GROMACS .gro file of C-alpha atoms in nm:
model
  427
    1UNK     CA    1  -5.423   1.356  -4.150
    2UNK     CA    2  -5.566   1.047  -4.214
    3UNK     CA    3  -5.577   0.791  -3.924
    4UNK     CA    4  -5.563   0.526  -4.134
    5UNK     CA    5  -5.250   0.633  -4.298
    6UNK     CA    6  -5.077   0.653  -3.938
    7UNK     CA    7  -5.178   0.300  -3.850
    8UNK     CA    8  -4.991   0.206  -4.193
    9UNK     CA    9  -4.675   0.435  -4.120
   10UNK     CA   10  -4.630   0.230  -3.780
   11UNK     CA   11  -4.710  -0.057  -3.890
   12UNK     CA   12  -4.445  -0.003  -4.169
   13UNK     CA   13  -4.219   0.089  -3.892
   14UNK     CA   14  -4.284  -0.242  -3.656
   15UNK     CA   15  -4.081  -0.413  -3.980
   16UNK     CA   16  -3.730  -0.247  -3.942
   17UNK     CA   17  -3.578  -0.421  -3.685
   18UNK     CA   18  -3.837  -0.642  -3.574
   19UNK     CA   19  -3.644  -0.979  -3.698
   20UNK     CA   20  -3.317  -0.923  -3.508
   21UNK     CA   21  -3.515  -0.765  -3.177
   22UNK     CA   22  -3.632  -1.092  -3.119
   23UNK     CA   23  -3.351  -1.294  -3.222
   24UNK     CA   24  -3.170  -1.109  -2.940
   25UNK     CA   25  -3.482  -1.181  -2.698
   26UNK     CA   26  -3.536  -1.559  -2.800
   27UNK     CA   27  -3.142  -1.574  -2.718
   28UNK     CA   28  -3.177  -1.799  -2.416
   29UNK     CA   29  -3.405  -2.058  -2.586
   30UNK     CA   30  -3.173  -2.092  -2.868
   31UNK     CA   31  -2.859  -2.132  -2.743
   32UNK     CA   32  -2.904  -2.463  -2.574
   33UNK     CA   33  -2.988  -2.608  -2.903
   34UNK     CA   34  -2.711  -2.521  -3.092
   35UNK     CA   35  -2.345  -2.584  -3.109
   36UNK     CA   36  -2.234  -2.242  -3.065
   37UNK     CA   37  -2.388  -2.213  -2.735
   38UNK     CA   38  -2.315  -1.893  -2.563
   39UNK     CA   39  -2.087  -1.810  -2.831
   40UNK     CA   40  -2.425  -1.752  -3.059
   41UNK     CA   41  -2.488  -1.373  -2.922
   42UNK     CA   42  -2.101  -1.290  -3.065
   43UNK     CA   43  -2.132  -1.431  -3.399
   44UNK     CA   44  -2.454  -1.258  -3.378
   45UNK     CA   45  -2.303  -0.940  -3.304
   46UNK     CA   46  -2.025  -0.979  -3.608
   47UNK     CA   47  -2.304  -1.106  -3.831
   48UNK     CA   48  -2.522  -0.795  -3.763
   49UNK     CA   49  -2.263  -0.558  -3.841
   50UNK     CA   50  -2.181  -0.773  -4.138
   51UNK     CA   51  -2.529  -0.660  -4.279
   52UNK     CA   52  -2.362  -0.310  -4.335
   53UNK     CA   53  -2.312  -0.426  -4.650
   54UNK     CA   54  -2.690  -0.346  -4.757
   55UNK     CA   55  -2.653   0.064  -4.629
   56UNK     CA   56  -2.328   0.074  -4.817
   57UNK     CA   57  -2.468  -0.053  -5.134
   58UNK     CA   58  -2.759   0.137  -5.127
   59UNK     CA   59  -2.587   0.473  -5.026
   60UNK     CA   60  -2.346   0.398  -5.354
   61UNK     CA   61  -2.638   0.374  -5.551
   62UNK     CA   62  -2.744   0.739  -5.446
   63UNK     CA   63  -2.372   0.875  -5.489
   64UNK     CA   64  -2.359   0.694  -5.787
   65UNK     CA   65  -2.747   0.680  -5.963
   66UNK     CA   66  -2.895   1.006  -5.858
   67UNK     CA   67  -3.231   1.048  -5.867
   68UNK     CA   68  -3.223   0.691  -6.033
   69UNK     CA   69  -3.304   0.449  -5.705
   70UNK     CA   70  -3.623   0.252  -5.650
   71UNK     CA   71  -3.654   0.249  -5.317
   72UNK     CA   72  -4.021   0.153  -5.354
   73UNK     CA   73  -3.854  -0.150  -5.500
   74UNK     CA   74  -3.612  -0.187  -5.252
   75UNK     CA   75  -3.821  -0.221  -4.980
   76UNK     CA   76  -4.088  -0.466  -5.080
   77UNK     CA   77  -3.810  -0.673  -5.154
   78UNK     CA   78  -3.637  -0.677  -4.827
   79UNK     CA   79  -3.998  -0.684  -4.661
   80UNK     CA   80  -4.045  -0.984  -4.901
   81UNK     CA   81  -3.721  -1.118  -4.781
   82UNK     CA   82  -3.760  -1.079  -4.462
   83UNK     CA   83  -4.097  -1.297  -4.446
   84UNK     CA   84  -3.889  -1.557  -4.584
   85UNK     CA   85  -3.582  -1.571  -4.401
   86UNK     CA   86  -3.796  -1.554  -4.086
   87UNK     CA   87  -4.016  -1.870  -4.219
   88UNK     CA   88  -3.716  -2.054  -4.349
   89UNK     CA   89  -3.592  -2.001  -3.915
   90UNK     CA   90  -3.865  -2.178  -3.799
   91UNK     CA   91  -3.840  -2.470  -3.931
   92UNK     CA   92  -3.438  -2.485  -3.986
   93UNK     CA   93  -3.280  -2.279  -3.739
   94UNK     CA   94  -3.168  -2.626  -3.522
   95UNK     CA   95  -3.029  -2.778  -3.848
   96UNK     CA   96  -2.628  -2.825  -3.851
   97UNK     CA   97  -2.362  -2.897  -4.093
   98UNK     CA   98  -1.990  -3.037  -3.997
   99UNK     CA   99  -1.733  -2.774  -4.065
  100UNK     CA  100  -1.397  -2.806  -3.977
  101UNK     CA  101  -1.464  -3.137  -3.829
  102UNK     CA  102  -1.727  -2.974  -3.571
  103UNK     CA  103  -2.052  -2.903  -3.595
  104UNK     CA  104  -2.214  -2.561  -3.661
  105UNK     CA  105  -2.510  -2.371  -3.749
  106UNK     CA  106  -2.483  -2.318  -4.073
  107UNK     CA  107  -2.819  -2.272  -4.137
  108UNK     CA  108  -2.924  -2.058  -3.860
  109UNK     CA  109  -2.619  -1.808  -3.903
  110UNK     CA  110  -2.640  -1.797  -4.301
  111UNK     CA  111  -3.043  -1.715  -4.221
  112UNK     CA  112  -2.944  -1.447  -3.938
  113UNK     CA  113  -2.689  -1.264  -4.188
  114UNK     CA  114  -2.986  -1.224  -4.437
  115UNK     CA  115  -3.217  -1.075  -4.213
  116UNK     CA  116  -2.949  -0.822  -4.048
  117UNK     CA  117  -2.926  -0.748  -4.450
  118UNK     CA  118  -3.260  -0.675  -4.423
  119UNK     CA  119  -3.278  -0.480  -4.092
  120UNK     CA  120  -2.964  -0.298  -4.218
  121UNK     CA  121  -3.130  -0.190  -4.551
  122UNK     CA  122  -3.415  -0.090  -4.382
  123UNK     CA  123  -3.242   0.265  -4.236
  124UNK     CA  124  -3.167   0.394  -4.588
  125UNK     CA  125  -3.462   0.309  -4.765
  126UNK     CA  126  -3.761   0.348  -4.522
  127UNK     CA  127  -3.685   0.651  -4.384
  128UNK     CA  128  -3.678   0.833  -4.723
  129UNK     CA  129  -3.963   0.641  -4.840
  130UNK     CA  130  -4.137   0.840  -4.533
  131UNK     CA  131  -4.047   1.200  -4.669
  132UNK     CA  132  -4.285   1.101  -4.970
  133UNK     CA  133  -4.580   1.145  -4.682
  134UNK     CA  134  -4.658   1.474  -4.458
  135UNK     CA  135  -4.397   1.517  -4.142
  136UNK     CA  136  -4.621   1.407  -3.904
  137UNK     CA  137  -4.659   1.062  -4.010
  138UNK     CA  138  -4.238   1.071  -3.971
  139UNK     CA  139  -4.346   1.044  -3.625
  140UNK     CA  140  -4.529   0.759  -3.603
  141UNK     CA  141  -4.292   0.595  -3.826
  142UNK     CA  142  -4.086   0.627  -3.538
  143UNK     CA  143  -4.347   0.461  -3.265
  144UNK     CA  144  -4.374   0.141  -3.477
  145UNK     CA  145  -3.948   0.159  -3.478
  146UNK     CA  146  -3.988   0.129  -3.096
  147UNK     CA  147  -4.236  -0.100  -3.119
  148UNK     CA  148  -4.031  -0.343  -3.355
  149UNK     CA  149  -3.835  -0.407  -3.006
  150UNK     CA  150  -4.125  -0.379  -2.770
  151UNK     CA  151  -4.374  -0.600  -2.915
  152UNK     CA  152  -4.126  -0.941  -2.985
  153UNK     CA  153  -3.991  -0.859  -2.599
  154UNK     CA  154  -4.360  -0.871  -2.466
  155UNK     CA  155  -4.434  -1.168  -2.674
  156UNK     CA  156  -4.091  -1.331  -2.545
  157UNK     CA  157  -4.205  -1.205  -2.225
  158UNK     CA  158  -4.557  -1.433  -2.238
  159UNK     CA  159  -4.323  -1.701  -2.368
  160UNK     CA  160  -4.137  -1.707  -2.038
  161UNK     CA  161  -3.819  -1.670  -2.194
  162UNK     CA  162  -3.552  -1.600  -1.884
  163UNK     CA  163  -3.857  -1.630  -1.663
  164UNK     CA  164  -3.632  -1.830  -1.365
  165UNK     CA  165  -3.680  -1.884  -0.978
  166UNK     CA  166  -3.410  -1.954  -0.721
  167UNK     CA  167  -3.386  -2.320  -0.587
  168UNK     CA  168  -3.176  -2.540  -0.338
  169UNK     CA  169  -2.906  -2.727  -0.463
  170UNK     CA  170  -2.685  -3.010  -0.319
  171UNK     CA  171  -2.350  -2.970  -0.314
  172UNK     CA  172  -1.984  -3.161  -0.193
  173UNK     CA  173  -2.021  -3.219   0.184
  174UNK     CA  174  -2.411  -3.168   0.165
  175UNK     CA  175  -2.389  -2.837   0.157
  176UNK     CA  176  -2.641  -2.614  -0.009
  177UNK     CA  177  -2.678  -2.299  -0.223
  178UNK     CA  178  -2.950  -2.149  -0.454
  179UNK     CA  179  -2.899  -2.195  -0.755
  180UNK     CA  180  -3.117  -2.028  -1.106
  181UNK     CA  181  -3.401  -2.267  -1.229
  182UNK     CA  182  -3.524  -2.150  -1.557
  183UNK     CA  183  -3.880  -2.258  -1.640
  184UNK     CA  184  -3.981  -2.438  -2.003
  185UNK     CA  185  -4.173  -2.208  -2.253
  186UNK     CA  186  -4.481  -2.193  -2.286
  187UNK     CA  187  -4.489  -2.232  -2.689
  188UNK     CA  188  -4.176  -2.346  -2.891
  189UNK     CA  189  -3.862  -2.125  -3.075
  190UNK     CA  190  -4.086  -2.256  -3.368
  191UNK     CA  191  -4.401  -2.074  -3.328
  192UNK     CA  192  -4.177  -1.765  -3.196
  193UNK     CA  193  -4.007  -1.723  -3.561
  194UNK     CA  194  -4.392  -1.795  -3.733
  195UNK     CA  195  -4.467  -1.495  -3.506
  196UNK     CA  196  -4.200  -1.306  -3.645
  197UNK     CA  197  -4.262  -1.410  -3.975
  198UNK     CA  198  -4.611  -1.269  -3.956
  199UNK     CA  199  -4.528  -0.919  -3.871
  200UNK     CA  200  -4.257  -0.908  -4.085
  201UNK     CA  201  -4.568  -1.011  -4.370
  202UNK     CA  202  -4.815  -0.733  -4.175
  203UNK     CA  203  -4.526  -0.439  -4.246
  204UNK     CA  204  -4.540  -0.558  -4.645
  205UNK     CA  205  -4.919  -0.487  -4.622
  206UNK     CA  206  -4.957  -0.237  -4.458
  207UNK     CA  207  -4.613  -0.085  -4.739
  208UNK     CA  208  -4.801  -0.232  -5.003
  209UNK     CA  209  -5.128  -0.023  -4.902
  210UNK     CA  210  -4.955   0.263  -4.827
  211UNK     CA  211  -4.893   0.257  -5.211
  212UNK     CA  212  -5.234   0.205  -5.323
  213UNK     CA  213  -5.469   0.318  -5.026
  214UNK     CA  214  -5.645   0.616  -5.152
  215UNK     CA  215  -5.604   0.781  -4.813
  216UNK     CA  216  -5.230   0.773  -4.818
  217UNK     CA  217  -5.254   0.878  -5.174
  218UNK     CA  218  -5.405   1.164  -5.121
  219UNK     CA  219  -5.160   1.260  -4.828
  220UNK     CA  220  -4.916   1.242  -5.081
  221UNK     CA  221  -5.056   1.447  -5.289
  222UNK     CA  222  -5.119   1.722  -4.992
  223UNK     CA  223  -4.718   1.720  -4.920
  224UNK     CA  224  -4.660   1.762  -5.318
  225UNK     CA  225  -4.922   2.027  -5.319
  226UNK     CA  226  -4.800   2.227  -5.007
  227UNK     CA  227  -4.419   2.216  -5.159
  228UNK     CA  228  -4.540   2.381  -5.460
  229UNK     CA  229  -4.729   2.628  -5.327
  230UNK     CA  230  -4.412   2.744  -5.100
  231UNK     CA  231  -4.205   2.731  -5.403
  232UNK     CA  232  -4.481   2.956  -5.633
  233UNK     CA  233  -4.637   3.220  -5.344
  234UNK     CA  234  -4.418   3.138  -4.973
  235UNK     CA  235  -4.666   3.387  -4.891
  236UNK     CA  236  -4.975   3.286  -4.945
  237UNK     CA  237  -5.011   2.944  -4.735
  238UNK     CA  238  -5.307   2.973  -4.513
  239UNK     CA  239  -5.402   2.696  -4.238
  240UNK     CA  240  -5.188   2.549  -3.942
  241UNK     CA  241  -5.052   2.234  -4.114
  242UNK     CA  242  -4.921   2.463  -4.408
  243UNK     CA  243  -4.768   2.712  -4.189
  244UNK     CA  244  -4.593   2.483  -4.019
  245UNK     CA  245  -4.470   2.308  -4.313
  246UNK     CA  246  -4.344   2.620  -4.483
  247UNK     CA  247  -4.135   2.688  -4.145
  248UNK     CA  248  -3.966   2.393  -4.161
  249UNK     CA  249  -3.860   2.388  -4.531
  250UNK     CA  250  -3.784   2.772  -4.535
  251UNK     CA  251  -3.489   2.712  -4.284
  252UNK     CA  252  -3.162   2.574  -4.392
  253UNK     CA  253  -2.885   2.431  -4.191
  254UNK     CA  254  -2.551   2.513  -4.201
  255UNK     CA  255  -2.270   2.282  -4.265
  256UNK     CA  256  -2.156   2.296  -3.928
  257UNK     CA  257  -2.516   2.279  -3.781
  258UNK     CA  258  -2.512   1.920  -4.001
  259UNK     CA  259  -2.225   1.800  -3.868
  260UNK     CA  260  -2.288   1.837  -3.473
  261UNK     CA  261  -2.697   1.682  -3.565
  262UNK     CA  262  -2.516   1.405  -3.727
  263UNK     CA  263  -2.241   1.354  -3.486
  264UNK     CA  264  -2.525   1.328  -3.216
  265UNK     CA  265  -2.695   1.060  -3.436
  266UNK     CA  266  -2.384   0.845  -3.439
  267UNK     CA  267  -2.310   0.902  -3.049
  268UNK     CA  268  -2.673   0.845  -2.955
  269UNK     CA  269  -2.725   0.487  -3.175
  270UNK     CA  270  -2.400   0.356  -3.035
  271UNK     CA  271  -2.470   0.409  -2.752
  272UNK     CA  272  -2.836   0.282  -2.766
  273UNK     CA  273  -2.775  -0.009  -3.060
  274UNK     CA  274  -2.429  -0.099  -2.983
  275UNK     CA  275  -2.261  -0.048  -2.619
  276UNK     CA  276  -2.520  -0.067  -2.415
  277UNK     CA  277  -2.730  -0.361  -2.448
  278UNK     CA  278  -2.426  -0.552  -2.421
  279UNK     CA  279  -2.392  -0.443  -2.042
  280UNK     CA  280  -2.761  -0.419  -1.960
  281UNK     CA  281  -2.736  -0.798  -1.786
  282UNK     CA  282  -2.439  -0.686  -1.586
  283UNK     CA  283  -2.601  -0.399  -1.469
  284UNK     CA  284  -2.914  -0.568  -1.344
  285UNK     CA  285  -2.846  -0.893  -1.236
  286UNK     CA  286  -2.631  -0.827  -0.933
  287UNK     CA  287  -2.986  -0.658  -0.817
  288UNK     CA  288  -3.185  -0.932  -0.895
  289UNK     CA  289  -3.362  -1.106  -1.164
  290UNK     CA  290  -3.680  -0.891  -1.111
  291UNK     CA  291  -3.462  -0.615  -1.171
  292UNK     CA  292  -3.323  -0.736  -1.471
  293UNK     CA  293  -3.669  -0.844  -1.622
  294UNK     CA  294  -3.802  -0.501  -1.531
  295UNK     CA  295  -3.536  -0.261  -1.651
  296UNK     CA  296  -3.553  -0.495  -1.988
  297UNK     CA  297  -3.946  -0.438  -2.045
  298UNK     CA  298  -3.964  -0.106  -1.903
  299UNK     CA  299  -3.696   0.058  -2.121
  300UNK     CA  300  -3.847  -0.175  -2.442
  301UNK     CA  301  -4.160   0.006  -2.383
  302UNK     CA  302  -3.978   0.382  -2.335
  303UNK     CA  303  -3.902   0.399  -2.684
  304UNK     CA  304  -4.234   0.411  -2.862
  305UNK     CA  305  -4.364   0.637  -2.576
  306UNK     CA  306  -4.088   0.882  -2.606
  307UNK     CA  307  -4.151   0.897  -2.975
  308UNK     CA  308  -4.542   0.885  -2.951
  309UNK     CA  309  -4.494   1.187  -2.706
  310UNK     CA  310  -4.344   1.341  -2.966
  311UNK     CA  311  -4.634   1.314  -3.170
  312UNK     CA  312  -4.787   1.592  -2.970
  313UNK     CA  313  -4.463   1.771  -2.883
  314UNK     CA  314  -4.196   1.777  -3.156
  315UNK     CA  315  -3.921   1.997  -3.101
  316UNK     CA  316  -3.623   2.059  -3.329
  317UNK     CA  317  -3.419   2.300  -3.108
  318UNK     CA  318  -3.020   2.200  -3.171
  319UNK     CA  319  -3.010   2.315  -2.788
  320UNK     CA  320  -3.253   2.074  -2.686
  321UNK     CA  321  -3.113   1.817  -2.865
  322UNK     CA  322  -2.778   1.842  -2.733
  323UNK     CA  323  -2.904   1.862  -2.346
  324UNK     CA  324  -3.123   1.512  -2.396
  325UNK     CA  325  -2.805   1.367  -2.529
  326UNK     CA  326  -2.603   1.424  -2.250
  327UNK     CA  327  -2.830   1.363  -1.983
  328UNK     CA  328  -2.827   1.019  -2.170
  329UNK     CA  329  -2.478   0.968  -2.146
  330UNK     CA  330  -2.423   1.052  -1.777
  331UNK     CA  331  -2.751   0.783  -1.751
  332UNK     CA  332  -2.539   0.549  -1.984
  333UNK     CA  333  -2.253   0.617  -1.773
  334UNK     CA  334  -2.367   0.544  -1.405
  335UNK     CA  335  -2.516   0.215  -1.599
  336UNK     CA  336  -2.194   0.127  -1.731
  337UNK     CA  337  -2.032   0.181  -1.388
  338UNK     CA  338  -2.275  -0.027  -1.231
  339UNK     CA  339  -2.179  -0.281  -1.515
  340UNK     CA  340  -1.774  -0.228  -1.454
  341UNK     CA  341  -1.839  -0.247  -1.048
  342UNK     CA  342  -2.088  -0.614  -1.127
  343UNK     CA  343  -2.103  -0.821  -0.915
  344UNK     CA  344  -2.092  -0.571  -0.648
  345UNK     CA  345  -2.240  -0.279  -0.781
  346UNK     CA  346  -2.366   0.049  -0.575
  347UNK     CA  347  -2.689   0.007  -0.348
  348UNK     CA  348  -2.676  -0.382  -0.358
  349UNK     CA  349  -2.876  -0.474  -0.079
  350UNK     CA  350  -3.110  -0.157  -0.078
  351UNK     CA  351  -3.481  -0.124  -0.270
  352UNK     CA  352  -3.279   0.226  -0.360
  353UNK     CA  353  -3.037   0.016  -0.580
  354UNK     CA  354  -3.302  -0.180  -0.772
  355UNK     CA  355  -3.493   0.184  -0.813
  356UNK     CA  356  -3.231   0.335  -0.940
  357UNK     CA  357  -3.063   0.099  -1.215
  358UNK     CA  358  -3.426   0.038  -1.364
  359UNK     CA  359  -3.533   0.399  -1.388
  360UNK     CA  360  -3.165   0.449  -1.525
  361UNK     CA  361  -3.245   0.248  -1.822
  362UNK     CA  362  -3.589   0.404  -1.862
  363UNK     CA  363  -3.446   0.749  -1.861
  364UNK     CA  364  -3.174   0.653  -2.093
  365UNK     CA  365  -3.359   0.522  -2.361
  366UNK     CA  366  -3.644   0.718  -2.327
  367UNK     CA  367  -3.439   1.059  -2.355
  368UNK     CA  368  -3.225   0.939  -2.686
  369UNK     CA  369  -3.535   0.804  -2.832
  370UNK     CA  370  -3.671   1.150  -2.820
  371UNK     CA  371  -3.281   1.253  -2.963
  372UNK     CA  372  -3.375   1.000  -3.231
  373UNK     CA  373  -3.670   1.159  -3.334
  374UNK     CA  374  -3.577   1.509  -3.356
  375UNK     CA  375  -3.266   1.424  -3.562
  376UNK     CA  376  -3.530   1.242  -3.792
  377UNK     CA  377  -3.747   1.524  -3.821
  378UNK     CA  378  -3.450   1.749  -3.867
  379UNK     CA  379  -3.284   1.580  -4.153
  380UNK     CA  380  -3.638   1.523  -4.301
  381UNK     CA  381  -3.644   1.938  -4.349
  382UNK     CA  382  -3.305   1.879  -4.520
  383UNK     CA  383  -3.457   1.675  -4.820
  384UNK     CA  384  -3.461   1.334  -4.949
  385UNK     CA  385  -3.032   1.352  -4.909
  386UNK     CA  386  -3.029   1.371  -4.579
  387UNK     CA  387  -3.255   1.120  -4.471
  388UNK     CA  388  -3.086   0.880  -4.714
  389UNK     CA  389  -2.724   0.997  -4.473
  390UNK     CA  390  -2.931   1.003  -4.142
  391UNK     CA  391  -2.967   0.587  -4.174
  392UNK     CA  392  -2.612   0.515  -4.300
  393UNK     CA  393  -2.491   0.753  -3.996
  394UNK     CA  394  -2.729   0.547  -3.771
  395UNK     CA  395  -2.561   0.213  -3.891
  396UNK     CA  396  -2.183   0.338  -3.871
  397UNK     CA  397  -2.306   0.452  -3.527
  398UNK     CA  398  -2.441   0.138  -3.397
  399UNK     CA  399  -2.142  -0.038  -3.591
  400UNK     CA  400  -1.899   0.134  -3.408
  401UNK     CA  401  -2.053   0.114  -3.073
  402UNK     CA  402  -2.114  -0.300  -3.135
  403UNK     CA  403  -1.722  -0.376  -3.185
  404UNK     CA  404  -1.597  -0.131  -2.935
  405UNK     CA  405  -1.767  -0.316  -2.672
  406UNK     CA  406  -1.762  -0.664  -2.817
  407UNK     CA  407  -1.356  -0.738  -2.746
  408UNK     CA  408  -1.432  -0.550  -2.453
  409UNK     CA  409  -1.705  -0.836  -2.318
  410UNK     CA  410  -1.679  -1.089  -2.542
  411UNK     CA  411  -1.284  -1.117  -2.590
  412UNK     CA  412  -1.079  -1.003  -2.247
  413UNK     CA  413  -1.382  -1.060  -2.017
  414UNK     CA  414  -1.397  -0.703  -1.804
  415UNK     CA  415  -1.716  -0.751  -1.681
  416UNK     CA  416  -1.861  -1.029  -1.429
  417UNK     CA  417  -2.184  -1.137  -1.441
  418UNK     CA  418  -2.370  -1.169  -1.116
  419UNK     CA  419  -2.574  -1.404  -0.940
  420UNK     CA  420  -2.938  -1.322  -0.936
  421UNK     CA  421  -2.957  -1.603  -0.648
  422UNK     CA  422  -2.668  -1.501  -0.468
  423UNK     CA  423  -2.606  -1.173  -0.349
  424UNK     CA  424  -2.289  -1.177  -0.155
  425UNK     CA  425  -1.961  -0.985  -0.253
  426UNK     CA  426  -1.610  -1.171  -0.223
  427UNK     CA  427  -1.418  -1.080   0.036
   0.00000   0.00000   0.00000
């Protein structure tokens, strides 16, 4: 297979959630200049799940219009969209407009519901687009997915977004108490979106030449060829890429076999899009802001990994599958206790404590990354069907996950944040 071709097939896959990754990441540079303030990373949250809409729509079309979709269409013109919305952010996303008699964002929240459109979309349409090419490159698809949250973290990261040190304050009766100093950028929300902007534009080229690059032609042409020749002589298909290929498309799952891989789907992405992230700084802060900034990075960067190491071991055992996705959850849920128990969570004062929530969220997303990719490759056996179902399952998923925790945080206030510059307990 062409390396070319699997430069293209990540880069495609850097696009799909790229431009709401590193809204979440930029999250502490925005929200001092805007009227929401903290309030911004809830409306974000609604808005997000608002861009369901896209999924729905498209997944209509396929119930609806059979055989009859453009997805090629489709997705330069979200790509397309996306490079604008992310352009238009940059230079508006401080703008305001009085509503209600109070300012609000107008501007920046009418720009972020476009892009989750986008980001949304990009679940149904990309991953079928990807069945076009030979399963292998479904794989690396699935790197430059990771990487669409890695990459604007590591940028955010060089940015010295949350970047903070602790530092004496006076208080009543002279006393005083450390206090969190956060440091200024080092480049401006600005040139952050234009950053943005320009991956967003490097996915469209690298779509657009995955179109009309020769190479990826002919890899097209190799899956077309090797279906046929299954379908004409199953016997007669000499050569390890072929066997392999007839394997997977000469096994058929059963209905009940569909619904536990797609019940794991939903259960992994809400846990990993929706509940989750929502705790992550209540599990790590108590421990330190080191901690917090490690756990972040380290499980950013477990993603692409997991599915890169799938690359040379893809497995598509139901078994398997199942086992990673628990181990997961018991990870997710000695994170979530941690989170519950903030700011006094287990091992506060040991190196034990900080070793053990970071490695948590490495583990965690590492292991349902892998869970991701093995449902992909999965469904992509199925046909073009199930891969269209696999990314509205993976949006209902994250959709239910997101308001299930959001009244939860957000509304009644469960959870305590803690002090990165103050360790004590009360009483």
């Amino acid at each position: 297979m062409a390396l070319a071709v699997h430069v293209l097939a990540c880069l495609l896959g850097t696009g799909s959630w790229v431009a709401i990754n590193g809204l979440w990441v930029e999250l502490p540079l925005l929200v001092p200049g805007v009227p929401e303030g903290w309030f911004l990373p809830s409306y974000l949250t609604v808005v997000i799940q608002l861009g369901n809409v896209g999924p729905l729509l498209v997944a209509l079309l396929h119930r609806f219009l059979p055989g009859r979709v453009n997805e090629v269409g489709i997705v330069y013109g979200i790509l397309s969209f996306g490079c604008l919305a992310c352009l238009l952010l940059a230079f508006f996303w401080r703008e305001t407009s009085v509503v209600g008699g109070s300012p609000r964002s107008v501007a920046l929240l009418s720009l972020l519901f476009f892009l989750a459109l986008v980001d949304c979309t990009s679940s149904v349409t990309f991953l079928p687009y990807m069945r076009r090419l030979q399963p292998g490159y479904l794989t690396t698809y699935f790197v430059g997915e990771g990487l669409s949250g890695f990459l604007p973290g590591l940028v955010a990261l060089g940015q010295g977004v949350g970047v903070a040190h602790c530092a004496n304050s006076s208080h009543a009766g002279n006393a005083t108490r450390l206090q969190v100093v956060y440091q200024d950028p080092h480049f401006s929300v600005r040139t952050f979106f234009l950053f943005l902007s320009s991956m967003m534009a490097v996915s469209l080229v690298a779509f657009v030449l995955l179109n009309h690059l020769p190479a990826a032609r002919q890899e097209r042409a190799k899956e077309k060829y090797q279906a046929r020749l299954q379908i004409e002589n199953p016997n007669n298909v000499r050569g390890a890429v072929e066997d392999d290929a007839v394997a997977r498309r000469s096994s058929s799952r059963s209905w009940s076999q569909m619904g536990y891989i797609f019940g794991v789907l939903a259960w992994v992405n809400a846990l990993t899009n929706g509940t989750m992230p929502a705790v992550q700084s209540y599990s790590c802060l108590p421990y330190g802001n080191f901690a917090y900034h490690l756990s972040a990075t380290l499980a950013a960067l477990a993603n692409p990994l997991a599915c890169f190491l799938g690359m040379f071991l893809p497995n598509r055992s139901l078994a398997l599958m199942g086992g990673l996705a628990l181990a997961g959850s018991l990870l997710a849920g000695y994170i979530m206790t941690t989170a519950v128990l903030s700011p006094c969570p287990p091992l506060l004062h040991l190196p034990a404590g900080v070793t053990l929530i970071v490695l948590c969220w490495v583990l965690f997303v590492g292991s349902l990354s892998y869970v991701k990719l093995m449902t992909g490759l999965v469904l992509r056996d199925e046909g073009h069907w199930a891969l269209v179902w696999c990314g509205v399952v993976v949006q209902v998923g994250s959709m239910v996950g997101a308001l299930t925790i959001f009244p939860v945080v957000s509304v009644y206030g469960l959870f305590h944040s803690g002090d990165p510059c103050d360790s004590s307990c009360p009483g």
